[in-house]
mmCIF file with all atom_site columns, C-alpha atoms in Angstrom:
data_model
loop_
_atom_site.group_PDB
_atom_site.id
_atom_site.type_symbol
_atom_site.label_atom_id
_atom_site.label_alt_id
_atom_site.label_comp_id
_atom_site.label_asym_id
_atom_site.label_entity_id
_atom_site.label_seq_id
_atom_site.pdbx_PDB_ins_code
_atom_site.Cartn_x
_atom_site.Cartn_y
_atom_site.Cartn_z
_atom_site.occupancy
_atom_site.B_iso_or_equiv
_atom_site.pdbx_formal_charge
_atom_site.auth_seq_id
_atom_site.auth_comp_id
_atom_site.auth_asym_id
_atom_site.auth_atom_id
_atom_site.pdbx_PDB_model_num
ATOM 1  C CA . SER J 1 1  ? 20.617 20.495  -7.940  1.00 73.00 ? 1  SER J CA 1
ATOM 2  C CA . ALA J 1 2  ? 20.168 16.775  -8.473  1.00 75.00 ? 2  ALA J CA 1
ATOM 3  C CA . GLU J 1 3  ? 22.115 16.086  -5.256  1.00 79.00 ? 3  GLU J CA 1
ATOM 4  C CA . ALA J 1 4  ? 19.757 18.308  -3.264  1.00 78.00 ? 4  ALA J CA 1
ATOM 5  C CA . GLU J 1 5  ? 16.726 16.585  -4.778  1.00 74.00 ? 5  GLU J CA 1
ATOM 6  C CA . VAL J 1 6  ? 18.124 13.201  -3.702  1.00 73.00 ? 6  VAL J CA 1
ATOM 7  C CA . ALA J 1 7  ? 18.836 14.537  -0.199  1.00 72.00 ? 7  ALA J CA 1
ATOM 8  C CA . MET J 1 8  ? 15.264 15.868  0.039   1.00 72.00 ? 8  MET J CA 1
ATOM 9  C CA . SER J 1 9  ? 13.811 12.578  -1.328  1.00 67.00 ? 9  SER J CA 1
ATOM 10 C CA . ILE J 1 10 ? 12.368 14.352  -4.351  1.00 69.00 ? 10 ILE J CA 1
ATOM 11 C CA . ARG J 1 11 ? 14.521 12.238  -6.630  1.00 75.00 ? 11 ARG J CA 1
ATOM 12 C CA . PRO J 1 12 ? 15.636 8.730   -5.673  1.00 79.00 ? 12 PRO J CA 1
ATOM 13 C CA . ALA J 1 13 ? 19.296 7.848   -5.359  1.00 79.00 ? 13 ALA J CA 1
ATOM 14 C CA . ALA J 1 14 ? 20.795 6.547   -8.595  1.00 82.00 ? 14 ALA J CA 1
ATOM 15 C CA . GLY J 1 15 ? 20.638 2.774   -8.850  1.00 86.00 ? 15 GLY J CA 1
ATOM 16 C CA . ALA J 1 16 ? 18.400 2.349   -5.812  1.00 88.00 ? 16 ALA J CA 1
ATOM 17 C CA . SER J 1 17 ? 16.693 -1.032  -5.490  1.00 91.00 ? 17 SER J CA 1
ATOM 18 C CA . GLY J 1 18 ? 12.925 -1.345  -5.213  1.00 91.00 ? 18 GLY J CA 1
ATOM 19 C CA . ALA J 1 19 ? 13.191 -1.867  -1.457  1.00 89.00 ? 19 ALA J CA 1
ATOM 20 C CA . GLU J 1 20 ? 15.395 1.217   -1.134  1.00 90.00 ? 20 GLU J CA 1
ATOM 21 C CA . LEU J 1 21 ? 12.936 3.239   -3.210  1.00 92.00 ? 21 LEU J CA 1
ATOM 22 C CA . LEU J 1 22 ? 10.069 2.149   -0.977  1.00 91.00 ? 22 LEU J CA 1
ATOM 23 C CA . ALA J 1 23 ? 12.011 3.218   2.113   1.00 87.00 ? 23 ALA J CA 1
ATOM 24 C CA . GLN J 1 24 ? 13.235 6.503   0.634   1.00 86.00 ? 24 GLN J CA 1
ATOM 25 C CA . LEU J 1 25 ? 10.102 7.675   -1.145  1.00 86.00 ? 25 LEU J CA 1
ATOM 26 C CA . CYS J 1 26 ? 7.097  5.905   0.361   1.00 87.00 ? 26 CYS J CA 1
ATOM 27 C CA . GLN J 1 27 ? 7.891  5.265   4.002   1.00 86.00 ? 27 GLN J CA 1
ATOM 28 C CA . ARG J 1 28 ? 7.797  8.934   4.997   1.00 85.00 ? 28 ARG J CA 1
ATOM 29 C CA . CYS J 1 29 ? 4.000  8.936   4.375   1.00 85.00 ? 29 CYS J CA 1
ATOM 30 C CA . HIS J 1 30 ? 3.209  5.229   4.766   1.00 88.00 ? 30 HIS J CA 1
ATOM 31 C CA . ASN J 1 31 ? 4.555  4.085   8.119   1.00 82.00 ? 31 ASN J CA 1
ATOM 32 C CA . SER J 1 32 ? 3.625  2.800   11.572  1.00 86.00 ? 32 SER J CA 1
ATOM 33 C CA . GLN J 1 33 ? 3.576  6.274   13.122  1.00 86.00 ? 33 GLN J CA 1
ATOM 34 C CA . LEU J 1 34 ? 0.728  7.347   10.830  1.00 77.00 ? 34 LEU J CA 1
ATOM 35 C CA . ASP J 1 35 ? -2.757 7.863   12.252  1.00 75.00 ? 35 ASP J CA 1
ATOM 36 C CA . GLN J 1 36 ? -4.171 4.386   11.658  1.00 74.00 ? 36 GLN J CA 1
ATOM 37 C CA . THR J 1 37 ? -7.629 5.775   10.909  1.00 74.00 ? 37 THR J CA 1
ATOM 38 C CA . LEU J 1 38 ? -6.303 7.287   7.644   1.00 75.00 ? 38 LEU J CA 1
ATOM 39 C CA . SER J 1 39 ? -6.761 5.178   4.534   1.00 77.00 ? 39 SER J CA 1
ATOM 40 C CA . ARG J 1 40 ? -3.094 5.516   3.582   1.00 79.00 ? 40 ARG J CA 1
ATOM 41 C CA . SER J 1 41 ? -2.201 3.554   6.724   1.00 75.00 ? 41 SER J CA 1
ATOM 42 C CA . GLN J 1 42 ? -3.371 0.419   4.891   1.00 81.00 ? 42 GLN J CA 1
ATOM 43 C CA . PHE J 1 43 ? -0.095 0.574   2.935   1.00 85.00 ? 43 PHE J CA 1
ATOM 44 C CA . ASN J 1 44 ? 2.598  0.455   5.601   1.00 88.00 ? 44 ASN J CA 1
ATOM 45 C CA . VAL J 1 45 ? 6.083  0.216   4.124   1.00 86.00 ? 45 VAL J CA 1
ATOM 46 C CA . GLU J 1 46 ? 7.437  -0.814  7.518   1.00 88.00 ? 46 GLU J CA 1
ATOM 47 C CA . ALA J 1 47 ? 5.260  -3.942  7.416   1.00 88.00 ? 47 ALA J CA 1
ATOM 48 C CA . LEU J 1 48 ? 5.399  -4.992  3.757   1.00 88.00 ? 48 LEU J CA 1
ATOM 49 C CA . GLU J 1 49 ? 5.409  -8.666  4.689   1.00 89.00 ? 49 GLU J CA 1
ATOM 50 C CA . LEU J 1 50 ? 1.937  -8.198  6.192   1.00 89.00 ? 50 LEU J CA 1
ATOM 51 C CA . LEU J 1 51 ? 0.393  -6.549  3.118   1.00 89.00 ? 51 LEU J CA 1
ATOM 52 C CA . SER J 1 52 ? -2.224 -8.589  1.313   1.00 91.00 ? 52 SER J CA 1
ATOM 53 C CA . ARG J 1 53 ? -1.909 -9.270  -2.395  1.00 94.00 ? 53 ARG J CA 1
ATOM 54 C CA . ARG J 1 54 ? -4.793 -6.832  -2.959  1.00 93.00 ? 54 ARG J CA 1
ATOM 55 C CA . GLU J 1 55 ? -3.038 -4.044  -1.045  1.00 92.00 ? 55 GLU J CA 1
ATOM 56 C CA . ARG J 1 56 ? 0.126  -4.640  -3.095  1.00 93.00 ? 56 ARG J CA 1
ATOM 57 C CA . ASP J 1 57 ? -1.883 -4.600  -6.326  1.00 95.00 ? 57 ASP J CA 1
ATOM 58 C CA . ILE J 1 58 ? -3.529 -1.308  -5.360  1.00 93.00 ? 58 ILE J CA 1
ATOM 59 C CA . ALA J 1 59 ? -0.093 0.206   -4.735  1.00 94.00 ? 59 ALA J CA 1
ATOM 60 C CA . ILE J 1 60 ? 1.103  -0.997  -8.155  1.00 96.00 ? 60 ILE J CA 1
ATOM 61 C CA . GLU J 1 61 ? -2.022 0.384   -9.828  1.00 96.00 ? 61 GLU J CA 1
ATOM 62 C CA . ARG J 1 62 ? -1.393 3.777   -8.208  1.00 94.00 ? 62 ARG J CA 1
ATOM 63 C CA . LEU J 1 63 ? 2.228  3.787   -9.389  1.00 95.00 ? 63 LEU J CA 1
ATOM 64 C CA . ARG J 1 64 ? 0.990  3.236   -12.951 1.00 96.00 ? 64 ARG J CA 1
ATOM 65 C CA . LEU J 1 65 ? -1.609 6.031   -12.993 1.00 95.00 ? 65 LEU J CA 1
ATOM 66 C CA . PRO J 1 66 ? -1.038 8.983   -15.317 1.00 94.00 ? 66 PRO J CA 1
ATOM 67 C CA . ALA J 1 67 ? 0.477  12.106  -13.782 1.00 89.00 ? 67 ALA J CA 1
ATOM 68 C CA . SER J 1 68 ? -2.858 13.896  -14.185 1.00 92.00 ? 68 SER J CA 1
ATOM 69 C CA . ASP J 1 69 ? -4.630 11.501  -11.802 1.00 94.00 ? 69 ASP J CA 1
ATOM 70 C CA . LEU J 1 70 ? -4.855 12.766  -8.207  1.00 93.00 ? 70 LEU J CA 1
ATOM 71 C CA . ARG J 1 71 ? -4.449 9.183   -6.935  1.00 93.00 ? 71 ARG J CA 1
ATOM 72 C CA . LYS J 1 72 ? -1.020 8.871   -8.591  1.00 94.00 ? 72 LYS J CA 1
ATOM 73 C CA . MET J 1 73 ? 1.734  7.677   -6.271  1.00 92.00 ? 73 MET J CA 1
ATOM 74 C CA . PRO J 1 74 ? 4.036  9.131   -5.438  1.00 90.00 ? 74 PRO J CA 1
ATOM 75 C CA . PRO J 1 75 ? 2.293  12.485  -5.738  1.00 88.00 ? 75 PRO J CA 1
ATOM 76 C CA . LEU J 1 76 ? 3.971  14.790  -8.226  1.00 83.00 ? 76 LEU J CA 1
ATOM 77 C CA . THR J 1 77 ? 4.570  17.272  -5.425  1.00 83.00 ? 77 THR J CA 1
ATOM 78 C CA . THR J 1 78 ? 6.845  14.788  -3.654  1.00 82.00 ? 78 THR J CA 1
ATOM 79 C CA . ALA J 1 79 ? 8.707  12.826  -6.351  1.00 81.00 ? 79 ALA J CA 1
ATOM 80 C CA . THR J 1 80 ? 8.884  11.955  -10.021 1.00 82.00 ? 80 THR J CA 1
ATOM 81 C CA . LEU J 1 81 ? 9.959  8.447   -11.000 1.00 88.00 ? 81 LEU J CA 1
ATOM 82 C CA . SER J 1 82 ? 11.386 6.986   -14.177 1.00 89.00 ? 82 SER J CA 1
ATOM 83 C CA . ALA J 1 83 ? 9.900  3.903   -15.815 1.00 93.00 ? 83 ALA J CA 1
ATOM 84 C CA . ALA J 1 84 ? 12.828 1.861   -14.461 1.00 94.00 ? 84 ALA J CA 1
ATOM 85 C CA . GLU J 1 85 ? 12.209 3.092   -10.916 1.00 92.00 ? 85 GLU J CA 1
ATOM 86 C CA . ILE J 1 86 ? 8.522  2.248   -11.168 1.00 94.00 ? 86 ILE J CA 1
ATOM 87 C CA . ALA J 1 87 ? 9.468  -1.219  -12.440 1.00 96.00 ? 87 ALA J CA 1
ATOM 88 C CA . ALA J 1 88 ? 11.830 -1.661  -9.461  1.00 95.00 ? 88 ALA J CA 1
ATOM 89 C CA . LEU J 1 89 ? 9.046  -0.665  -7.061  1.00 95.00 ? 89 LEU J CA 1
ATOM 90 C CA . GLU J 1 90 ? 6.639  -3.082  -8.738  1.00 96.00 ? 90 GLU J CA 1
ATOM 91 C CA . ALA J 1 91 ? 9.207  -5.874  -8.446  1.00 95.00 ? 91 ALA J CA 1
ATOM 92 C CA . ALA J 1 92 ? 9.682  -5.155  -4.744  1.00 94.00 ? 92 ALA J CA 1
ATOM 93 C CA . LEU J 1 93 ? 5.914  -5.148  -4.202  1.00 94.00 ? 93 LEU J CA 1
ATOM 94 C CA . ASN J 1 94 ? 5.720  -8.467  -6.037  1.00 93.00 ? 94 ASN J CA 1
ATOM 95 C CA . GLY J 1 95 ? 8.397  -9.937  -3.768  1.00 86.00 ? 95 GLY J CA 1
ATOM 96 C CA . ARG J 1 96 ? 11.138 -10.075 -6.387  1.00 75.00 ? 96 ARG J CA 1
#
């Protein structure tokens, strides 16, 4: 059900802000507890204020990739986002 998908973070909560989407969908894989030798540790949702403009731009680029690209974020196995949700994430990454 849609409610179960929201509870499992497969689908974001309706009307979630960009910051809420980052916390709900991205933070589970991009956080301070992550092995810091992994490349995905460079995008730490818990420390967004410390991300460089380049790191933010890379995240936005990965949100915009086609579903067929293995670098697509979030991975299709974890969540599928609408255009509006991607726009909200981009706005949050741009500090708006």
